[in-house]
Tab-separated table of C-alpha atoms in Angstrom:
chain	number	residue	atom	x	y	z
A	1	MET	CA	15.309	-24.697	-61.020
A	2	LEU	CA	17.011	-24.934	-57.645
A	3	ASN	CA	17.419	-21.175	-57.587
A	4	LEU	CA	13.692	-20.718	-58.176
A	5	VAL	CA	12.946	-23.005	-55.243
A	6	ARG	CA	15.319	-21.040	-53.038
A	7	VAL	CA	13.711	-17.744	-54.075
A	8	ALA	CA	10.234	-19.169	-53.392
A	9	LEU	CA	11.280	-20.434	-49.973
A	10	LEU	CA	12.869	-17.101	-49.116
A	11	ALA	CA	9.749	-15.230	-50.229
A	12	ALA	CA	7.564	-17.577	-48.148
A	13	VAL	CA	9.729	-16.998	-45.071
A	14	ILE	CA	9.664	-13.222	-45.538
A	15	TRP	CA	5.888	-13.208	-46.115
A	16	SER	CA	5.299	-15.447	-43.102
A	17	GLY	CA	7.377	-13.120	-40.961
A	18	TYR	CA	5.470	-10.093	-42.227
A	19	TRP	CA	2.120	-11.844	-41.693
A	20	ALA	CA	3.035	-12.750	-38.110
A	21	VAL	CA	4.383	-9.298	-37.204
A	22	ALA	CA	1.410	-7.492	-38.774
A	23	GLY	CA	-1.116	-9.943	-37.333
A	24	PHE	CA	0.175	-9.850	-33.783
A	25	GLY	CA	0.451	-6.064	-34.108
A	26	LEU	CA	-3.221	-5.829	-35.109
A	27	ARG	CA	-4.284	-8.094	-32.264
A	28	GLY	CA	-2.188	-6.010	-29.863
A	29	SER	CA	-3.913	-2.858	-31.136
A	30	VAL	CA	-7.327	-4.385	-30.420
A	31	VAL	CA	-6.288	-5.371	-26.884
A	32	SER	CA	-4.786	-1.914	-26.323
A	33	TRP	CA	-7.995	-0.233	-27.533
A	34	PHE	CA	-10.088	-2.154	-25.005
A	35	GLU	CA	-7.627	-1.257	-22.233
A	36	THR	CA	-7.707	2.419	-23.213
A	37	GLN	CA	-11.501	2.537	-23.102
A	38	ALA	CA	-11.482	0.888	-19.678
A	39	THR	CA	-9.143	3.596	-18.338
A	40	ARG	CA	-11.606	6.213	-19.672
A	41	GLY	CA	-14.361	4.764	-17.523
A	42	TRP	CA	-16.032	2.529	-20.096
A	43	GLN	CA	-16.960	-1.051	-19.523
A	44	ALA	CA	-14.715	-2.661	-22.155
A	45	GLU	CA	-14.403	-6.391	-21.686
A	46	TYR	CA	-13.822	-9.575	-23.656
A	47	ALA	CA	-13.040	-13.201	-22.834
A	48	GLU	CA	-10.137	-13.764	-25.237
A	49	THR	CA	-8.799	-12.923	-28.681
A	50	GLY	CA	-7.555	-15.187	-31.460
A	51	LEU	CA	-5.576	-14.686	-34.671
A	52	SER	CA	-6.076	-16.712	-37.873
A	53	GLY	CA	-6.365	-16.303	-41.655
A	54	TYR	CA	-2.831	-17.160	-42.791
A	55	PRO	CA	-1.564	-16.583	-45.449
A	56	LEU	CA	-3.805	-14.053	-47.237
A	57	ARG	CA	-5.911	-12.553	-44.451
A	58	HIS	CA	-5.755	-11.434	-40.873
A	59	ARG	CA	-8.781	-12.454	-38.843
A	60	ILE	CA	-8.976	-11.373	-35.219
A	61	GLU	CA	-11.837	-12.923	-33.313
A	62	ILE	CA	-12.938	-11.371	-30.031
A	63	GLU	CA	-14.879	-13.682	-27.754
A	64	ALA	CA	-17.742	-12.259	-25.651
A	65	PRO	CA	-17.093	-8.527	-26.256
A	66	ALA	CA	-19.006	-6.080	-24.056
A	67	LEU	CA	-18.872	-2.287	-24.385
A	68	ALA	CA	-20.710	0.350	-22.360
A	69	ASP	CA	-20.330	4.131	-22.440
A	70	PRO	CA	-21.471	5.597	-19.095
A	71	ASP	CA	-21.722	9.119	-20.555
A	72	THR	CA	-24.417	8.163	-23.062
A	73	GLY	CA	-25.925	5.140	-21.280
A	74	THR	CA	-25.337	3.019	-24.386
A	75	ALA	CA	-24.125	-0.564	-24.149
A	76	TRP	CA	-23.588	-3.434	-26.593
A	77	ARG	CA	-22.539	-7.053	-26.212
A	78	ALA	CA	-22.418	-10.163	-28.354
A	79	ASP	CA	-21.087	-13.707	-28.342
A	80	TRP	CA	-18.202	-12.736	-30.598
A	81	LEU	CA	-16.963	-10.128	-33.057
A	82	ALA	CA	-14.416	-10.703	-35.833
A	83	LEU	CA	-12.193	-8.185	-37.589
A	84	GLN	CA	-10.961	-9.329	-40.985
A	85	SER	CA	-8.650	-7.601	-43.450
A	86	PRO	CA	-6.363	-8.427	-46.380
A	87	ALA	CA	-2.885	-9.195	-45.082
A	88	ILE	CA	-1.388	-6.752	-47.562
A	89	TRP	CA	-3.416	-3.746	-46.298
A	90	PRO	CA	-5.165	-3.649	-42.892
A	91	GLY	CA	-6.988	-0.430	-43.792
A	92	ARG	CA	-9.745	-2.436	-45.501
A	93	GLN	CA	-11.432	-3.879	-42.453
A	94	SER	CA	-14.538	-6.030	-42.282
A	95	LEU	CA	-16.425	-6.446	-39.022
A	96	LEU	CA	-18.286	-9.739	-38.929
A	97	PHE	CA	-21.148	-10.112	-36.452
A	98	PRO	CA	-22.599	-13.335	-35.045
A	99	ASP	CA	-25.920	-14.826	-36.103
A	100	THR	CA	-26.672	-15.248	-32.394
A	101	PRO	CA	-28.436	-12.430	-30.465
A	102	GLN	CA	-26.692	-9.104	-29.916
A	103	ARG	CA	-27.920	-6.855	-27.126
A	104	LEU	CA	-28.040	-3.091	-27.519
A	105	SER	CA	-29.039	-1.147	-24.409
A	106	TYR	CA	-29.854	2.460	-23.666
A	107	PHE	CA	-29.944	2.835	-19.889
A	108	ASP	CA	-32.613	0.338	-18.752
A	109	ARG	CA	-34.022	-0.428	-22.227
A	110	THR	CA	-32.531	-3.370	-24.079
A	111	LEU	CA	-33.083	-4.376	-27.692
A	112	VAL	CA	-32.139	-7.829	-28.941
A	113	ILE	CA	-30.850	-7.868	-32.521
A	114	GLU	CA	-30.605	-11.031	-34.589
A	115	ALA	CA	-29.291	-10.876	-38.139
A	116	ASP	CA	-28.014	-13.319	-40.744
A	117	ALA	CA	-24.594	-12.616	-42.261
A	118	MET	CA	-24.358	-9.144	-40.766
A	119	ARG	CA	-21.122	-7.351	-41.635
A	120	ALA	CA	-19.668	-3.865	-41.875
A	121	ASP	CA	-16.997	-3.187	-44.503
A	122	LEU	CA	-14.724	-0.234	-43.799
A	123	ASP	CA	-12.183	1.482	-46.032
A	124	LEU	CA	-9.898	3.572	-43.823
A	125	ALA	CA	-7.394	6.148	-45.014
A	126	PRO	CA	-3.723	5.513	-44.155
A	127	GLY	CA	-2.532	7.382	-41.075
A	128	VAL	CA	-2.870	7.421	-37.312
A	129	ALA	CA	-6.388	8.943	-37.424
A	130	LEU	CA	-7.799	6.093	-39.587
A	131	GLU	CA	-10.228	8.424	-41.334
A	132	LEU	CA	-13.297	6.704	-42.763
A	133	ARG	CA	-13.523	6.778	-46.564
A	134	THR	CA	-16.362	4.304	-47.096
A	135	MET	CA	-18.515	2.082	-44.937
A	136	GLY	CA	-21.074	-0.503	-45.957
A	137	LEU	CA	-23.359	-2.337	-43.548
A	138	SER	CA	-25.355	-5.289	-44.825
A	139	ALA	CA	-27.387	-8.147	-43.415
A	140	GLY	CA	-29.782	-10.829	-44.518
A	141	GLU	CA	-32.942	-11.511	-42.541
A	142	TRP	CA	-32.945	-9.559	-39.281
A	143	SER	CA	-35.227	-8.739	-36.387
A	144	VAL	CA	-35.299	-6.438	-33.374
A	145	THR	CA	-37.105	-7.552	-30.233
A	146	ARG	CA	-37.718	-6.112	-26.783
A	147	ASP	CA	-38.958	-8.140	-23.832
A	148	GLY	CA	-39.617	-11.062	-26.174
A	149	GLU	CA	-41.853	-9.069	-28.549
A	150	VAL	CA	-40.767	-8.373	-32.131
A	151	LEU	CA	-40.594	-4.630	-32.813
A	152	ALA	CA	-39.606	-4.980	-36.470
A	153	ASP	CA	-38.059	-7.402	-38.920
A	154	ALA	CA	-37.009	-7.384	-42.569
A	155	ASP	CA	-35.559	-9.596	-45.264
A	156	ALA	CA	-32.429	-7.510	-45.809
A	157	LEU	CA	-30.601	-4.349	-44.805
A	158	THR	CA	-28.133	-2.279	-46.828
A	159	LEU	CA	-26.522	0.925	-45.616
A	160	SER	CA	-23.624	2.852	-47.110
A	161	MET	CA	-21.616	5.916	-46.132
A	162	THR	CA	-19.179	7.407	-48.661
A	163	GLN	CA	-16.776	10.284	-48.063
A	164	GLN	CA	-16.816	13.119	-50.606
A	165	ASP	CA	-14.069	15.491	-51.789
A	166	GLN	CA	-14.685	17.592	-48.679
A	167	PRO	CA	-13.423	15.298	-45.866
A	168	GLU	CA	-16.297	16.212	-43.528
A	169	ALA	CA	-18.985	15.444	-46.135
A	170	TYR	CA	-20.522	11.991	-46.629
A	171	VAL	CA	-23.323	10.549	-48.746
A	172	LEU	CA	-25.547	8.147	-46.811
A	173	HIS	CA	-27.961	5.657	-48.312
A	174	ALA	CA	-30.132	3.070	-46.566
A	175	GLU	CA	-32.664	0.593	-47.862
A	176	LEU	CA	-34.761	-1.947	-45.992
A	177	SER	CA	-36.288	-4.844	-47.913
A	178	ASP	CA	-39.744	-5.985	-46.771
A	179	LEU	CA	-39.622	-4.048	-43.504
A	180	ALA	CA	-42.395	-5.358	-41.242
A	181	PRO	CA	-43.505	-3.579	-38.031
A	182	GLY	CA	-44.112	-5.891	-35.090
A	183	ARG	CA	-47.517	-6.844	-33.741
A	184	ASP	CA	-47.407	-4.430	-30.802
A	185	LEU	CA	-46.434	-1.525	-33.025
A	186	ARG	CA	-49.210	-2.312	-35.495
A	187	ARG	CA	-51.708	-2.571	-32.653
A	188	ALA	CA	-50.556	0.773	-31.237
A	189	MET	CA	-51.131	2.432	-34.610
A	190	GLY	CA	-54.705	1.231	-34.805
A	191	GLY	CA	-55.470	1.392	-38.517
A	192	ALA	CA	-52.261	-0.455	-39.355
A	193	GLU	CA	-54.022	-3.766	-38.720
A	194	GLY	CA	-55.600	-3.569	-42.171
A	195	LEU	CA	-52.324	-2.880	-43.967
A	196	PRO	CA	-49.992	-5.464	-45.553
A	197	ARG	CA	-47.467	-7.222	-43.326
A	198	SER	CA	-44.508	-5.297	-44.718
A	199	PHE	CA	-43.541	-2.081	-46.485
A	200	GLU	CA	-43.203	-2.333	-50.246
A	201	ARG	CA	-40.458	0.287	-50.089
A	202	ALA	CA	-38.394	1.968	-47.375
A	203	GLU	CA	-35.429	3.974	-48.621
A	204	ILE	CA	-33.508	7.121	-47.691
A	205	SER	CA	-30.602	8.952	-49.315
A	206	MET	CA	-28.905	12.121	-48.082
A	207	ALA	CA	-25.678	14.122	-48.114
A	208	VAL	CA	-24.490	15.123	-44.646
A	209	THR	CA	-21.690	17.506	-43.754
A	210	PHE	CA	-20.276	17.028	-40.254
A	211	ASP	CA	-18.120	19.304	-38.130
A	212	ARG	CA	-15.208	16.867	-38.495
A	213	PRO	CA	-14.442	13.701	-40.466
A	214	TRP	CA	-15.318	10.300	-39.050
A	215	ASP	CA	-12.189	8.636	-37.690
A	216	ARG	CA	-11.007	6.744	-34.619
A	217	ALA	CA	-11.741	9.792	-32.443
A	218	ALA	CA	-15.458	9.260	-33.161
A	219	LEU	CA	-15.270	6.229	-30.872
A	220	GLU	CA	-12.617	7.393	-28.451
A	221	GLU	CA	-13.675	11.022	-27.934
A	222	ARG	CA	-16.939	12.352	-29.407
A	223	ARG	CA	-19.144	11.722	-32.411
A	224	PRO	CA	-18.905	14.139	-35.348
A	225	GLN	CA	-22.007	16.327	-35.364
A	226	PRO	CA	-24.012	17.191	-38.511
A	227	VAL	CA	-23.944	20.834	-39.616
A	228	GLU	CA	-25.795	20.459	-42.918
A	229	ILE	CA	-28.230	17.790	-44.144
A	230	ASP	CA	-29.351	17.614	-47.769
A	231	LEU	CA	-32.138	15.031	-47.983
A	232	SER	CA	-32.441	14.030	-51.617
A	233	LEU	CA	-34.899	11.173	-51.085
A	234	ALA	CA	-36.928	9.587	-48.325
A	235	GLU	CA	-39.634	7.231	-49.474
A	236	ALA	CA	-41.934	4.821	-47.682
A	237	ALA	CA	-44.717	2.776	-49.258
A	238	TRP	CA	-47.016	0.651	-47.101
A	239	GLY	CA	-50.172	-0.587	-48.755
A	240	GLU	CA	-52.135	2.453	-49.885
A	241	LEU	CA	-50.002	4.783	-47.763
A	242	ARG	CA	-47.219	6.670	-49.543
A	243	LEU	CA	-44.819	9.199	-48.061
A	244	PHE	CA	-42.092	11.141	-49.867
A	245	ALA	CA	-39.726	13.750	-48.431
A	246	ALA	CA	-36.861	15.923	-49.707
A	247	GLY	CA	-35.246	19.069	-48.383
A	248	LYS	CA	-32.267	20.739	-46.793
A	249	VAL	CA	-31.536	21.941	-43.252
A	250	SER	CA	-28.553	23.382	-41.440
A	251	VAL	CA	-27.828	22.464	-37.834
A	252	ASP	CA	-26.247	24.809	-35.284
A	253	GLU	CA	-23.894	23.893	-32.446
A	254	TYR	CA	-26.860	23.188	-30.165
A	255	GLY	CA	-28.398	20.708	-32.594
A	256	ILE	CA	-31.233	23.035	-33.645
A	257	PRO	CA	-32.172	22.669	-37.335
A	258	THR	CA	-33.056	25.500	-39.718
A	259	GLY	CA	-34.482	24.895	-43.174
A	260	SER	CA	-37.362	23.090	-44.827
A	261	VAL	CA	-38.401	19.642	-46.017
A	262	ALA	CA	-41.069	19.095	-48.680
A	263	LEU	CA	-43.543	16.343	-47.781
A	264	LYS	CA	-45.881	14.482	-50.084
A	265	ALA	CA	-48.331	12.037	-48.564
A	266	GLU	CA	-51.002	9.850	-50.141
A	267	ASN	CA	-53.943	8.751	-47.979
A	268	TRP	CA	-52.767	11.127	-45.293
A	269	ARG	CA	-55.933	10.805	-43.184
A	270	GLU	CA	-54.985	7.250	-42.260
A	271	MET	CA	-51.507	8.492	-41.279
A	272	VAL	CA	-52.980	11.131	-38.963
A	273	ALA	CA	-55.278	8.545	-37.386
A	274	MET	CA	-52.396	6.160	-36.788
A	275	ALA	CA	-50.224	8.935	-35.316
A	276	GLN	CA	-53.037	9.804	-32.930
A	277	GLN	CA	-53.602	6.159	-32.009
A	278	ALA	CA	-49.882	5.654	-31.352
A	279	GLY	CA	-49.741	8.702	-29.059
A	280	ALA	CA	-47.469	10.712	-31.362
A	281	LEU	CA	-50.266	13.251	-31.951
A	282	PRO	CA	-52.248	14.585	-28.963
A	283	GLN	CA	-55.980	14.009	-29.269
A	284	GLN	CA	-56.796	17.682	-28.783
A	285	ALA	CA	-54.569	18.564	-31.747
A	286	ALA	CA	-55.808	15.873	-34.120
A	287	GLU	CA	-59.130	17.466	-35.098
A	288	PRO	CA	-57.854	21.006	-35.849
A	289	LEU	CA	-54.854	19.517	-37.653
A	290	SER	CA	-57.137	17.374	-39.825
A	291	ARG	CA	-59.260	20.394	-40.723
A	292	VAL	CA	-56.264	22.436	-41.837
A	293	LEU	CA	-54.719	19.535	-43.735
A	294	THR	CA	-58.029	18.930	-45.488
A	295	MET	CA	-57.978	22.538	-46.631
A	296	LEU	CA	-54.347	22.274	-47.813
A	297	ALA	CA	-55.002	19.011	-49.641
A	298	GLY	CA	-58.031	20.553	-51.334
A	299	LEU	CA	-55.842	23.320	-52.745
A	300	GLY	CA	-53.847	20.673	-54.590
A	301	GLY	CA	-56.910	19.227	-56.282
A	302	ASN	CA	-56.749	15.780	-54.644
A	303	PRO	CA	-58.231	15.607	-51.129
A	304	ASP	CA	-56.436	12.302	-50.432
A	305	ALA	CA	-52.976	13.643	-51.355
A	306	LEU	CA	-51.069	16.187	-49.294
A	307	ASP	CA	-48.193	18.348	-50.527
A	308	VAL	CA	-46.837	20.578	-47.752
A	309	GLU	CA	-43.608	21.929	-46.325
A	310	LEU	CA	-42.137	20.996	-42.961
A	311	GLY	CA	-40.365	24.139	-41.756
A	312	PHE	CA	-37.657	24.500	-39.110
A	313	ARG	CA	-37.068	28.046	-37.873
A	314	ARG	CA	-35.951	29.636	-34.621
A	315	GLY	CA	-36.109	26.355	-32.765
A	316	PHE	CA	-39.676	25.503	-33.808
A	317	VAL	CA	-41.211	23.261	-36.443
A	318	THR	CA	-44.243	23.994	-38.615
A	319	LEU	CA	-46.304	21.911	-41.036
A	320	GLY	CA	-47.348	24.378	-43.686
A	321	PRO	CA	-48.880	27.231	-41.648
A	322	ILE	CA	-49.470	25.002	-38.604
A	323	PRO	CA	-47.066	25.334	-35.642
A	324	LEU	CA	-46.239	21.897	-34.258
A	325	GLY	CA	-43.978	22.874	-31.355
A	326	PRO	CA	-40.255	22.867	-30.546
A	327	ALA	CA	-37.987	21.395	-33.214
A	328	PRO	CA	-36.166	18.168	-32.324
A	329	ARG	CA	-32.467	18.522	-31.603
A	330	ILE	CA	-30.177	16.658	-33.970
A	331	ILE	CA	-27.298	15.469	-31.797
A	332	LEU	CA	-25.338	12.236	-32.210
A	333	ARG	CA	-24.556	10.724	-28.813
């Protein structure tokens, strides 16, 4: 019996030593990362860091973190951020976000994000690069505001990113529960005032191949850029409005897409009217576009349903036979 007690005490001492060495090493890595970003010209600040979670976890809490990348004009700050991982393997990290407001800025535009129980769970491959194998982002009720006005809110958010056999390929899936556009956005879209408060469905799933895997260099150097996007499902349902999309495009080094996406829209006339009201569709283009879409919808047998192809070729985008203008560049900043 005495021997068992001695063995247990020895194991506790060894584990405590390991926990302390690993924990202080993790906290030192966080401090070093902030210092490295500051030497690269970033604003990378925090008030203090703390270590807790003994004996089964490591929890590193960062008080008042603030990050800003001058190259992209993007900045983020919050009251605190916590990194949590099992003591036995720090490669399974969870980032826990505060319920208090977070501020995300792009140059002079600032969005305020509030979310309940927001967390990101990361599974990182062993090694110096810390290559991302899986990521899951989830939150309860959340909202995004700007200048005190709600832009959008929802009951829940789930997002996942899973690495495939090819290290550069990931499957992405996102779903928003009861997504509700804000009052200003609904007013800008005109006809949206008569629609329900929230979307019945908002979901997207795609396979994306990047030019390199996602790892620590994605934060420290540059973001991996997509080279191929296979959209298996994009669906939005809002009252009587329904929109479905699926397709595949390749993306060159300049971010120009080539390929096609099949679109199916129900009650498309209301969508065109809202796009015009919101300023996304110039007034002079709305009438000829409606005439052509009416013709295309008539070919399908249902004048209220539209089944067309969105084409991307030679730097331009077309909707069926209708040229819409230059294609958007797909570049992750």
